[in-house]
mmCIF file of C-alpha atoms and ligand atoms in Angstrom:
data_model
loop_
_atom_site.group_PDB
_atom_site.id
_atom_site.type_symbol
_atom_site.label_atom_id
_atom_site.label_comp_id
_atom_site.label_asym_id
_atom_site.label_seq_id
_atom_site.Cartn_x
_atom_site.Cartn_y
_atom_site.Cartn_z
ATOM 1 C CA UNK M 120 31.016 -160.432 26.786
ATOM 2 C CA UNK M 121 27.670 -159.751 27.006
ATOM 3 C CA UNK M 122 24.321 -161.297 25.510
ATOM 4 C CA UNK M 123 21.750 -158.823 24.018
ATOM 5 C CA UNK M 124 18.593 -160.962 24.077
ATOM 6 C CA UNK M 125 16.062 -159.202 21.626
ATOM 7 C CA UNK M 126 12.217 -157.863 22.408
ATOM 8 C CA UNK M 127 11.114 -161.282 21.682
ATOM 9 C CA UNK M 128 13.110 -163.905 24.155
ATOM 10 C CA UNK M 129 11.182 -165.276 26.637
ATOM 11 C CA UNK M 130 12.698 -167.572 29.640
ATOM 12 C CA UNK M 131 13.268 -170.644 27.886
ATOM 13 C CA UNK M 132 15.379 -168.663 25.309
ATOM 14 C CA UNK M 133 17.303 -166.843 28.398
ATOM 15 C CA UNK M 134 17.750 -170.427 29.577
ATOM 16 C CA UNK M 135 18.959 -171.959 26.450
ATOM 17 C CA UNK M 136 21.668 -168.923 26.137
ATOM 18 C CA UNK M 137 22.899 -169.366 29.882
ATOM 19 C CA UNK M 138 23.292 -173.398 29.772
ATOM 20 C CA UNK M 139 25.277 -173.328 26.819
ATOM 21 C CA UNK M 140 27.210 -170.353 28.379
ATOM 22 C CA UNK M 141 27.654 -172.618 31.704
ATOM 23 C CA UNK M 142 28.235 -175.631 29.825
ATOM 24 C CA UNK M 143 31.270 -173.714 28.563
ATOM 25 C CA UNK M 144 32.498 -172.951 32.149
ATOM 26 C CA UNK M 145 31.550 -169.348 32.346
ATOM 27 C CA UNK M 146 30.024 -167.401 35.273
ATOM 28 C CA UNK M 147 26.547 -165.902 33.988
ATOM 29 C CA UNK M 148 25.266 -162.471 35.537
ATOM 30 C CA UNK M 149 21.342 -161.649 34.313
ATOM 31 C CA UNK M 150 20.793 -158.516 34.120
ATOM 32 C CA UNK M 151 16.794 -157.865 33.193
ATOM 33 C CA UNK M 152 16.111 -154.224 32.292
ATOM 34 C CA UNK M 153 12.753 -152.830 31.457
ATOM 35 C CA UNK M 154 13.389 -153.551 27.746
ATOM 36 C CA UNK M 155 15.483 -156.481 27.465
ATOM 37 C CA UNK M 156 17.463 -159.314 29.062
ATOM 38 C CA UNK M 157 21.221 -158.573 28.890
ATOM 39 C CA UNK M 158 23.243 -161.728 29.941
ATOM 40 C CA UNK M 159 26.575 -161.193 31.071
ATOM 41 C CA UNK M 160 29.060 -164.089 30.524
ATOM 42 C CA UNK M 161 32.623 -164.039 31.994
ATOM 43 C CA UNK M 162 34.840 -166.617 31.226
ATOM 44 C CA UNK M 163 37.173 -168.286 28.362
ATOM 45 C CA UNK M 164 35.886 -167.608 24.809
ATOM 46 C CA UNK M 165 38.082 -170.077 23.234
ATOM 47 C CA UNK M 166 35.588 -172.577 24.899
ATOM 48 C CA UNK M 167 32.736 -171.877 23.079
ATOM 49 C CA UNK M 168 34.651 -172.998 19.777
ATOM 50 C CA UNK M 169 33.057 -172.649 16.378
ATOM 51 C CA UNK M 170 29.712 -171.937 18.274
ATOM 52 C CA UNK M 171 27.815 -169.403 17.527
ATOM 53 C CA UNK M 172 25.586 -167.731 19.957
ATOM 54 C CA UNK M 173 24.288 -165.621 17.599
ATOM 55 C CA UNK M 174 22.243 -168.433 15.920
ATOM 56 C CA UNK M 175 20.419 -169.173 19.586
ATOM 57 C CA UNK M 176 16.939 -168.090 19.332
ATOM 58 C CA UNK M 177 16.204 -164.996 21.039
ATOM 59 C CA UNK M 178 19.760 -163.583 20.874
ATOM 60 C CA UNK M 179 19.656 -160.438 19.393
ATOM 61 C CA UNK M 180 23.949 -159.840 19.077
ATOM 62 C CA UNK M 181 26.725 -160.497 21.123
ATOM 63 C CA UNK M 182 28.865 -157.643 22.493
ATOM 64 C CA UNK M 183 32.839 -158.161 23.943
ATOM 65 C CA UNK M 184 33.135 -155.856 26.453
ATOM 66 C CA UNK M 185 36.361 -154.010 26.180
ATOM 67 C CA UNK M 186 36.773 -152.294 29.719
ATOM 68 C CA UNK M 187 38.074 -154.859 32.533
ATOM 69 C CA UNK M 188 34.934 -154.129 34.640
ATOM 70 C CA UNK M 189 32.412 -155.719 33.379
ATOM 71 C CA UNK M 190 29.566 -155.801 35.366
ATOM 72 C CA UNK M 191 30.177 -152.546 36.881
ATOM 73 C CA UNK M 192 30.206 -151.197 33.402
ATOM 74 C CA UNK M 193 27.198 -148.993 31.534
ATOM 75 C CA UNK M 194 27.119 -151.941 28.681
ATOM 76 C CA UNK M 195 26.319 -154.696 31.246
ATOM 77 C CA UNK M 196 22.793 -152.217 32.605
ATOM 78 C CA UNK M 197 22.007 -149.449 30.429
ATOM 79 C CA UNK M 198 19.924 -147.439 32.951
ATOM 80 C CA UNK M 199 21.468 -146.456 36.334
ATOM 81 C CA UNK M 200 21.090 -149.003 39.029
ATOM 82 C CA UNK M 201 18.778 -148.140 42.093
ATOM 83 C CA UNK M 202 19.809 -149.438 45.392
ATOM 84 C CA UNK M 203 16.770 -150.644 47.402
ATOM 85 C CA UNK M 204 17.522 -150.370 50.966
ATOM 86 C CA UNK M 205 15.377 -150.183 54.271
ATOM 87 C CA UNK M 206 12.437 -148.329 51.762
ATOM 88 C CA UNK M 207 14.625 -146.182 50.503
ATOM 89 C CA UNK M 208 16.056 -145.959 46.561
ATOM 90 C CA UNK M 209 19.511 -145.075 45.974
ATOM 91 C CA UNK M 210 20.521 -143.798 42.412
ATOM 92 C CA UNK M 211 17.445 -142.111 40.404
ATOM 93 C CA UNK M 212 15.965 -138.669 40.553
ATOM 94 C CA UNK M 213 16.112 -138.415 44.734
ATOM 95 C CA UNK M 214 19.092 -137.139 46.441
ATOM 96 C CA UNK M 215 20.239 -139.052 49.497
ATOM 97 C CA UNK M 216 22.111 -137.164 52.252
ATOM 98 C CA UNK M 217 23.906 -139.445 54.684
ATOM 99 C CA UNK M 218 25.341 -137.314 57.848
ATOM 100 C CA UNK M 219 26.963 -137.930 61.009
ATOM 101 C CA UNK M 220 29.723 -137.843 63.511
ATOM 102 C CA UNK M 221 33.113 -139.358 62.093
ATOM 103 C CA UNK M 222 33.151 -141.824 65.211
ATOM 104 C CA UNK M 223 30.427 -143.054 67.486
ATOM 105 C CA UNK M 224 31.797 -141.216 70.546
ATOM 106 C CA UNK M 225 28.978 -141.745 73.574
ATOM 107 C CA UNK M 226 25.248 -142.383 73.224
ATOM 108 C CA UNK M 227 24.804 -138.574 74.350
ATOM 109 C CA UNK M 228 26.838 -137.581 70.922
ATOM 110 C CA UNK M 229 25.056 -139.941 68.582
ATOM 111 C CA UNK M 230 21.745 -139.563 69.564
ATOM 112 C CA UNK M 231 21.650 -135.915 69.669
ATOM 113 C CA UNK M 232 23.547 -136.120 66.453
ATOM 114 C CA UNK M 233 20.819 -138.673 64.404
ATOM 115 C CA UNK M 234 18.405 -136.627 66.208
ATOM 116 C CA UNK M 235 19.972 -132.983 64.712
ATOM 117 C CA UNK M 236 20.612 -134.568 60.969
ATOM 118 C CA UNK M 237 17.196 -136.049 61.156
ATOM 119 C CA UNK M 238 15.091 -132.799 61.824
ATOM 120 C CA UNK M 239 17.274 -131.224 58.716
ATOM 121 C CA UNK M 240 16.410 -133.917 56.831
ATOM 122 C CA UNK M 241 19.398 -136.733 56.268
ATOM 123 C CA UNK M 242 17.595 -139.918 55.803
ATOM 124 C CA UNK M 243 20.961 -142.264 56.667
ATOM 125 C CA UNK M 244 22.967 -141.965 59.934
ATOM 126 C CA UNK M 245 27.099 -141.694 59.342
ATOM 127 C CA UNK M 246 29.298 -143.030 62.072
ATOM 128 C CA UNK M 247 32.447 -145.170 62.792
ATOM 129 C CA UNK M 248 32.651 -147.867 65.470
ATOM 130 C CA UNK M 249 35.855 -149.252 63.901
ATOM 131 C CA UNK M 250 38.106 -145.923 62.897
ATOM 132 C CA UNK M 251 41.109 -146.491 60.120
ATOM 133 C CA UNK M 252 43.305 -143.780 62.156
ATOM 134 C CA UNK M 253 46.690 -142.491 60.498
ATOM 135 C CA UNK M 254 48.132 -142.896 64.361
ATOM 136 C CA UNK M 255 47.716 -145.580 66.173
ATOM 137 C CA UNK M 256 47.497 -143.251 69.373
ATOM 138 C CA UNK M 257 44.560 -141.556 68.080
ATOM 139 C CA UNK M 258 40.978 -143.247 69.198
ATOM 140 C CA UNK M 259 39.853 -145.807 67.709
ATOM 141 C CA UNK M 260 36.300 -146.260 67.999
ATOM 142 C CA UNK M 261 33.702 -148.266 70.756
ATOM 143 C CA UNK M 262 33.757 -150.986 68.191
ATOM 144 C CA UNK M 263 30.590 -153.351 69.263
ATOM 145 C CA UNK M 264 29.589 -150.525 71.826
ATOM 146 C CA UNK M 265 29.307 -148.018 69.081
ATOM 147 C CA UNK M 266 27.228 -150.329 67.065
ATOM 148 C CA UNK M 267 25.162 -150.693 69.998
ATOM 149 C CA UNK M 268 24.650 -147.550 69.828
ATOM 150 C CA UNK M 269 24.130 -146.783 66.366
ATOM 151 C CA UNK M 270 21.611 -149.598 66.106
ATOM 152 C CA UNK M 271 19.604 -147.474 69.272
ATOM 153 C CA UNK M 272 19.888 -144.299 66.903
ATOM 154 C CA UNK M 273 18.092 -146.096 64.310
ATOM 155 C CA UNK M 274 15.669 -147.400 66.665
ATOM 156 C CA UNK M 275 14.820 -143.947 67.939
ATOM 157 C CA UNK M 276 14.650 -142.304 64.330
ATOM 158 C CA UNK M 277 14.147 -144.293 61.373
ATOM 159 C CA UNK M 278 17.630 -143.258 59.967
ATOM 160 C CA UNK M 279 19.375 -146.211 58.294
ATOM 161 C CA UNK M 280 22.449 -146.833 59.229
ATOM 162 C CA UNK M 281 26.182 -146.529 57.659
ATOM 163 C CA UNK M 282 29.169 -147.508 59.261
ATOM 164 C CA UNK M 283 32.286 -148.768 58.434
ATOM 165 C CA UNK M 284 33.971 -152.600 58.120
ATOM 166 C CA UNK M 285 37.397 -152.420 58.475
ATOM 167 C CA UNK M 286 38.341 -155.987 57.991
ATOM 168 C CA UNK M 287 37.215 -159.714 57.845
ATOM 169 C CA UNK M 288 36.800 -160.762 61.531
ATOM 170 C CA UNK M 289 34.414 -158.260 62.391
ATOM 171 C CA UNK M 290 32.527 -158.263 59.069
ATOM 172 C CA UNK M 291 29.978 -160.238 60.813
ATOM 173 C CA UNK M 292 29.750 -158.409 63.966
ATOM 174 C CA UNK M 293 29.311 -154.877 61.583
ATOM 175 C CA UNK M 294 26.815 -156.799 59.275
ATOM 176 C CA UNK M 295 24.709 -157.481 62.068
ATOM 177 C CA UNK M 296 23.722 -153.993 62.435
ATOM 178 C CA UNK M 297 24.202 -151.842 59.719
ATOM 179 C CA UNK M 298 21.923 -151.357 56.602
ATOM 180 C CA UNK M 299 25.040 -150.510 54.304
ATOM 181 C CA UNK M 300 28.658 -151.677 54.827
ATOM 182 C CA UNK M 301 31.291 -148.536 54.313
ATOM 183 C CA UNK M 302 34.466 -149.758 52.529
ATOM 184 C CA UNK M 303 36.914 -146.891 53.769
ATOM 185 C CA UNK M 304 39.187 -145.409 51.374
ATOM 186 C CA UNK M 305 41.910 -147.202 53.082
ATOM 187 C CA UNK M 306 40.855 -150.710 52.131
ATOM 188 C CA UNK M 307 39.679 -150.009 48.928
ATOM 189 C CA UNK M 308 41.767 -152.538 47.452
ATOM 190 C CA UNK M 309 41.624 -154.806 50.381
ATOM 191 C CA UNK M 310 40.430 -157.416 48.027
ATOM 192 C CA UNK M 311 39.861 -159.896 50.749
ATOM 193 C CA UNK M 312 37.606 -157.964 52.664
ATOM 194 C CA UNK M 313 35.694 -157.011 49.021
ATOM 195 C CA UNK M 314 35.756 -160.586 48.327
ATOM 196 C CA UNK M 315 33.795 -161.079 51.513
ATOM 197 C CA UNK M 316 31.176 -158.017 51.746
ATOM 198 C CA UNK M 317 30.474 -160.031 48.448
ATOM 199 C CA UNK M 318 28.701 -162.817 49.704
ATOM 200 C CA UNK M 319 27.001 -160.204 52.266
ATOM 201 C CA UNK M 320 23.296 -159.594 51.698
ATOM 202 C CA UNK M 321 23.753 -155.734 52.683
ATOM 203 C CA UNK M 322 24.627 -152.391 50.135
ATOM 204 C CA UNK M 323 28.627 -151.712 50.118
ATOM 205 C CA UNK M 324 29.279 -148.085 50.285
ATOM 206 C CA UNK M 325 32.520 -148.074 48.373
ATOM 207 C CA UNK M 326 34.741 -145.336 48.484
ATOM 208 C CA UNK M 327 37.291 -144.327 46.346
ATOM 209 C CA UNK M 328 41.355 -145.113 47.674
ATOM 210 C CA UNK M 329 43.132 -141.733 47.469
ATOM 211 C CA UNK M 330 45.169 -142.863 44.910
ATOM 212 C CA UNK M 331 43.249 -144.866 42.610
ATOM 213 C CA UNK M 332 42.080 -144.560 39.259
ATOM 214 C CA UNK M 333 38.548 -145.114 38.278
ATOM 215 C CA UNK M 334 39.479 -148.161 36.616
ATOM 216 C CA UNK M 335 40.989 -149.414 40.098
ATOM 217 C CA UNK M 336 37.749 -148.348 41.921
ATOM 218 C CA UNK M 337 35.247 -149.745 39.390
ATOM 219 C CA UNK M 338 37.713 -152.918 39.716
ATOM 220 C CA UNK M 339 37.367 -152.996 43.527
ATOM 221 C CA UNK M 340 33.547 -152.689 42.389
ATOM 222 C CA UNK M 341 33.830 -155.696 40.079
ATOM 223 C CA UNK M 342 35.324 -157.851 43.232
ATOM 224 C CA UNK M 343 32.014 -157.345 44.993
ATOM 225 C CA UNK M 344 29.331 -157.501 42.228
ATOM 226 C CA UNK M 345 31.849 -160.561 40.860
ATOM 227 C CA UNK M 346 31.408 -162.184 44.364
ATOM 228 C CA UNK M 347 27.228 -161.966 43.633
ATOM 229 C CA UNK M 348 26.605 -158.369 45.575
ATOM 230 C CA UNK M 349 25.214 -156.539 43.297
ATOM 231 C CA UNK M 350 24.158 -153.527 45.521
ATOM 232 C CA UNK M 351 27.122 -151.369 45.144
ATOM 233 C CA UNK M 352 27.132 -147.608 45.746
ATOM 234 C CA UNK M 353 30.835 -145.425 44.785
ATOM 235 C CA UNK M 354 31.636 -142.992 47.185
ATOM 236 C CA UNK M 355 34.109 -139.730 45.754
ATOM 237 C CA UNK M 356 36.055 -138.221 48.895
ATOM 238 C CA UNK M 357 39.001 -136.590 47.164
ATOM 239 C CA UNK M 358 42.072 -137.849 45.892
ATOM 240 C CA UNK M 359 45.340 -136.851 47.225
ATOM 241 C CA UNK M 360 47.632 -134.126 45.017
ATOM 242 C CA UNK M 361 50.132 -131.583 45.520
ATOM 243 C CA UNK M 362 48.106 -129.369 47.121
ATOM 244 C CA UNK M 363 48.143 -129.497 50.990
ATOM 245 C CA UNK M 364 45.812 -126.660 51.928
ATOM 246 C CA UNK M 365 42.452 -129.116 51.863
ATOM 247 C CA UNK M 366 42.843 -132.324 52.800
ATOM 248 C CA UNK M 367 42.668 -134.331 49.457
ATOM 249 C CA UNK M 368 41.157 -132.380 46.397
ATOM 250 C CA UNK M 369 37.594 -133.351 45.682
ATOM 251 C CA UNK M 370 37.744 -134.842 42.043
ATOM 252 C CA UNK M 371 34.034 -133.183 40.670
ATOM 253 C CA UNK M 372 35.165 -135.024 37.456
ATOM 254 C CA UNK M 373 34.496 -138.705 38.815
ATOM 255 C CA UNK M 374 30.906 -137.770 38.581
ATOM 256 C CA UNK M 375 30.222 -137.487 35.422
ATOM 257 C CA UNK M 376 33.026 -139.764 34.688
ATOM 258 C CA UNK M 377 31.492 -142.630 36.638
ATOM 259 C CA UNK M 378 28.103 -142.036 35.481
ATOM 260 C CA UNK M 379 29.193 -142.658 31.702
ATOM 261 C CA UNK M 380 31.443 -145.542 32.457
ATOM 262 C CA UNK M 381 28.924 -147.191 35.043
ATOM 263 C CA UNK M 382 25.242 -147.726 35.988
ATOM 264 C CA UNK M 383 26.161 -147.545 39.760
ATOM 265 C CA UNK M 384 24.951 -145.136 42.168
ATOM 266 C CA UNK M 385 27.708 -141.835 42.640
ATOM 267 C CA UNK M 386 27.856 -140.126 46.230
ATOM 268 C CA UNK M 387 30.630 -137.551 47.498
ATOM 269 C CA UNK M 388 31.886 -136.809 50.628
ATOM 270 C CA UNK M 389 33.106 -133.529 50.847
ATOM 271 C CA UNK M 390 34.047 -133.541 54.219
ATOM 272 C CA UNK M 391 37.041 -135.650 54.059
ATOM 273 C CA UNK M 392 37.892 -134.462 50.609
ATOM 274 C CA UNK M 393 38.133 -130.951 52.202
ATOM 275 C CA UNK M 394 39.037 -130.923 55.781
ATOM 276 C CA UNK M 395 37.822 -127.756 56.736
ATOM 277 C CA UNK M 396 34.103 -127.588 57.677
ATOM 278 C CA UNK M 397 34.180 -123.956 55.643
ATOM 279 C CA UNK M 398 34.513 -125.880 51.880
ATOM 280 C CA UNK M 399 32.098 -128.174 53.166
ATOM 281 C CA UNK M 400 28.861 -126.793 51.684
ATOM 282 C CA UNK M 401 30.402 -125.432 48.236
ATOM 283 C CA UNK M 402 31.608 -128.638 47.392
ATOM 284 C CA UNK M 403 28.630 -130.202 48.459
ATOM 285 C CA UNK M 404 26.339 -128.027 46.452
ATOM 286 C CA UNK M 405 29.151 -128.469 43.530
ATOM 287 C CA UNK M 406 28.690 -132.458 43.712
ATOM 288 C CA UNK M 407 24.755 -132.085 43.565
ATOM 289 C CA UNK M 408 25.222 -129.826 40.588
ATOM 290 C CA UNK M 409 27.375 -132.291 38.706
ATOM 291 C CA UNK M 410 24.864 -135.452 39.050
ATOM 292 C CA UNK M 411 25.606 -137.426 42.095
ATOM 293 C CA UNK M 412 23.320 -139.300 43.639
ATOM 294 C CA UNK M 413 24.117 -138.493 47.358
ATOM 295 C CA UNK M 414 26.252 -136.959 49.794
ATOM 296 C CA UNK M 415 27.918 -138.661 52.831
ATOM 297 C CA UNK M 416 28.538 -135.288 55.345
ATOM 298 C CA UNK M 417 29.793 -135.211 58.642
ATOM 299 C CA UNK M 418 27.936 -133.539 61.126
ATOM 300 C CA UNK M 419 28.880 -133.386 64.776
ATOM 301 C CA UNK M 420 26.755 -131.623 67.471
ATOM 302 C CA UNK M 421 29.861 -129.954 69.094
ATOM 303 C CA UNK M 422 32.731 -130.022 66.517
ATOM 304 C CA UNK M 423 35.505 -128.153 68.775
ATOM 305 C CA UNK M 424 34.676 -131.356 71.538
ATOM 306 C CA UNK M 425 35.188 -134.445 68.211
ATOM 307 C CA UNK M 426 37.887 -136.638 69.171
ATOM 308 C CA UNK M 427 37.765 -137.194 65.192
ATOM 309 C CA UNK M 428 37.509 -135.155 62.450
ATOM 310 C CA UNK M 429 36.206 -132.195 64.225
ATOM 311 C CA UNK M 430 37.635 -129.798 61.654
ATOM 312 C CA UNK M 431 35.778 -130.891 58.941
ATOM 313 C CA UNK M 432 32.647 -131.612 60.890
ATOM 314 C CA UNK M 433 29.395 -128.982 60.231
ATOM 315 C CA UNK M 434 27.699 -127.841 63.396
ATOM 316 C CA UNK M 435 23.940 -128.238 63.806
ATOM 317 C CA UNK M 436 23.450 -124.891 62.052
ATOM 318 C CA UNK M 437 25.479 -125.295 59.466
ATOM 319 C CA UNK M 438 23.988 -128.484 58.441
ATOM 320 C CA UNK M 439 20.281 -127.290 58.332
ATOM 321 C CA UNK M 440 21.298 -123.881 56.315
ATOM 322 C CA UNK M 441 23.191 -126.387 53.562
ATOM 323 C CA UNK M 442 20.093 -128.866 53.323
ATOM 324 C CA UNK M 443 18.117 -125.895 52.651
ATOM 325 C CA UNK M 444 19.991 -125.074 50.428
ATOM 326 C CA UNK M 445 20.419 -128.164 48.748
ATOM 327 C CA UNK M 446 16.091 -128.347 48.683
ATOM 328 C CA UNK M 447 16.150 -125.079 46.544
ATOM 329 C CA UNK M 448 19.155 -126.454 44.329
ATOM 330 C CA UNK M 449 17.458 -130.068 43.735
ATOM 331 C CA UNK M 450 14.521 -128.840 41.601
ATOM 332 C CA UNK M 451 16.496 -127.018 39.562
ATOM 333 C CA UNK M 452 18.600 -129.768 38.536
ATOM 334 C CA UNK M 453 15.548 -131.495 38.273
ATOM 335 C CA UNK M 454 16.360 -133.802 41.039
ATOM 336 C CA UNK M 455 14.571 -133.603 44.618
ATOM 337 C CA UNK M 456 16.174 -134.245 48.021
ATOM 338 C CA UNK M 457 14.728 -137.160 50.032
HETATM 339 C C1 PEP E 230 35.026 -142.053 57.000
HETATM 340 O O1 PEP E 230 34.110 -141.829 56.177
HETATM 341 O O2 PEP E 230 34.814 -142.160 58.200
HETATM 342 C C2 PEP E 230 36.407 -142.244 56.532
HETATM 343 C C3 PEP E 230 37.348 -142.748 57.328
HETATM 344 O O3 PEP E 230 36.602 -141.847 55.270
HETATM 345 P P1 PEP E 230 37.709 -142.294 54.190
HETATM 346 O O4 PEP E 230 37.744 -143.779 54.208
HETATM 347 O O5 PEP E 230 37.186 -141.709 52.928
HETATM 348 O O6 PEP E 230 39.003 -141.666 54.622
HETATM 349 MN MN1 MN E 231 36.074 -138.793 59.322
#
């Protein structure tokens, strides 16, 4: 349930509210908007017997919340949530484009990729040191090397950095260098691993399993904010359906979907929801146009030469003509790109 404290409460109101709450065993998220305290309580109602929190000073009602999610969800935080991270806001009127190689490859590749998506304006750096490969023949990523790597790219541009965790034991190898932790698609509902990025003071990029509903993926969401990691961003990158032509099928729909069931931040990757570097800068355009906060592209200096994802990769050219794009469209939407 959550706590609607009213214009009034000050903090020893808030703390009256949250010891009774933890007196009666639940777990207490605060949530202070610009308005009002909202105090989220999960736990057992039946232990709160014949008390009424409504009678606490400074409680203004007392709302059950209905969906599963619960702190994911628009009644815990009203207003979208912004992401602070390395100076930069996620969520809110800018548009964040994160771009990249699929896989760190060499240091030649990623630097003269951070250095391409950097003059065209990305303001994150994309790439995988750990790859989740459908064949176990296919490469696998530098692992620590890559991160190496990545972490010079930073050094040499100011892009933040996004790469991927794929499971537990390296979670603190990956931690040490990126600025936000990618949850692949794959391990959506590795609920271990989400358990653990939980107690990580970094963002989670969380993207969405190919399969799952949105009340899966804000679930997966509700591990992490449930485990005290609050900085959650949802990542679309198509869902898989009958159709075999493009990769998945980009679901536009989550957008707006998301945005009215939660106060998270929304990016889409249309790269892996399409698979074909052609679709890449409709749907891209498409997302922007339906309200999401970001895009997560990849970008590869020489696609023909990726040993991943090369086929849904933009060259250098493509990429700039699509972020100029994307700075006319912004405006109009009355949004503006980083
Ligand atoms: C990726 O972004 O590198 C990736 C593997 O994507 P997904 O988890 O969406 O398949
Ligand atoms: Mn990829």
């Amino acid at each position: 349930m959550i706590i609607v404290m009213d214009h009034q409460a000050n903090d020893a109101h808030i703390e009256a509210v949250v010891a009774r709450l933890a007196r009666a065993g639940f777990q207490i998220h605060l949530s202070q908007g610009v308005e009002r305290t909202i105090i989220g309580a999960i736990g057992d109602k039946t232990q709160l017997k014949n008390i009424s929190l409504e009678a606490i000073p400074g409680v203004e009602k007392v709302v059950p919340v209905l969906q599963p999610y619960k702190l994911a969800s628009r009644a815990f935080h009203e207003e979208g949530t912004l992401i602070r991270v390395g100076g930069l806001k996620i969520g809110g009127d800018t548009i964040h484009v994160i771009a990249g190689p699929c896989a760190v490859e060499s240091r030649n590749q990623l630097l003269e990729a951070a250095k391409i998506v950097k003059e065209a304006g990305a303001t994150m750096l994309r790439g995988g040191a750990f790859k989740p490969r459908t064949s176990p023949y296919s490469f696998q990523g530098l692992e620590e090397e890559g991160l190496k790597l990545l972490a010079e790219a930073r050094e040499a541009t100011g892009l933040l950095i996004v790469t991927e965790v794929m499971d537990v034991r390296t979670l603190p190898m990956v931690a040490e260098y990126a600025d936000i932790l990618q949850i692949g698609a794959r391990n959506m509902q590795n609920y271990f691993l989400l358990r653990e990025v939980a107690r990580v003071d970094k963002p989670v990029l969380l993207k969405r399993a190919p399969s799952a509903t949105f009340e899966e993926w804000l679930m997966a969401a509700e591990y992490i904010m449930a485990g005290g990691n609050y900085k959650v961003i949802l990542c679309e990158r198509g869902i898989r359906s009958y159709e075999n032509y493009t990769r998945n099928t980009l679901d536009l729909s989550a957008i707006p979907v998301i945005k009215h069931l939660s106060h998270l931040p929304v990016l889409v990757d249309p790269s892996h929801a399409t698979g074909k570097w052609r679709f890449v800068p409709a749907m891209a355009k498409a997302a922007i146009a339906a309200g999401a906060d970001g895009l997560l592209i990849e970008v590869h200096p020489n696609p023909p030469e990726a040993l991943c994802d090369g086929p849904q990769s933009l060259n250098p050219d493509n990429f700039s003509s699509l972020m100029v794009d994307l700075k006319q469209l912004a405006p109009a939407l009355g949004r503006k790109l980083s």
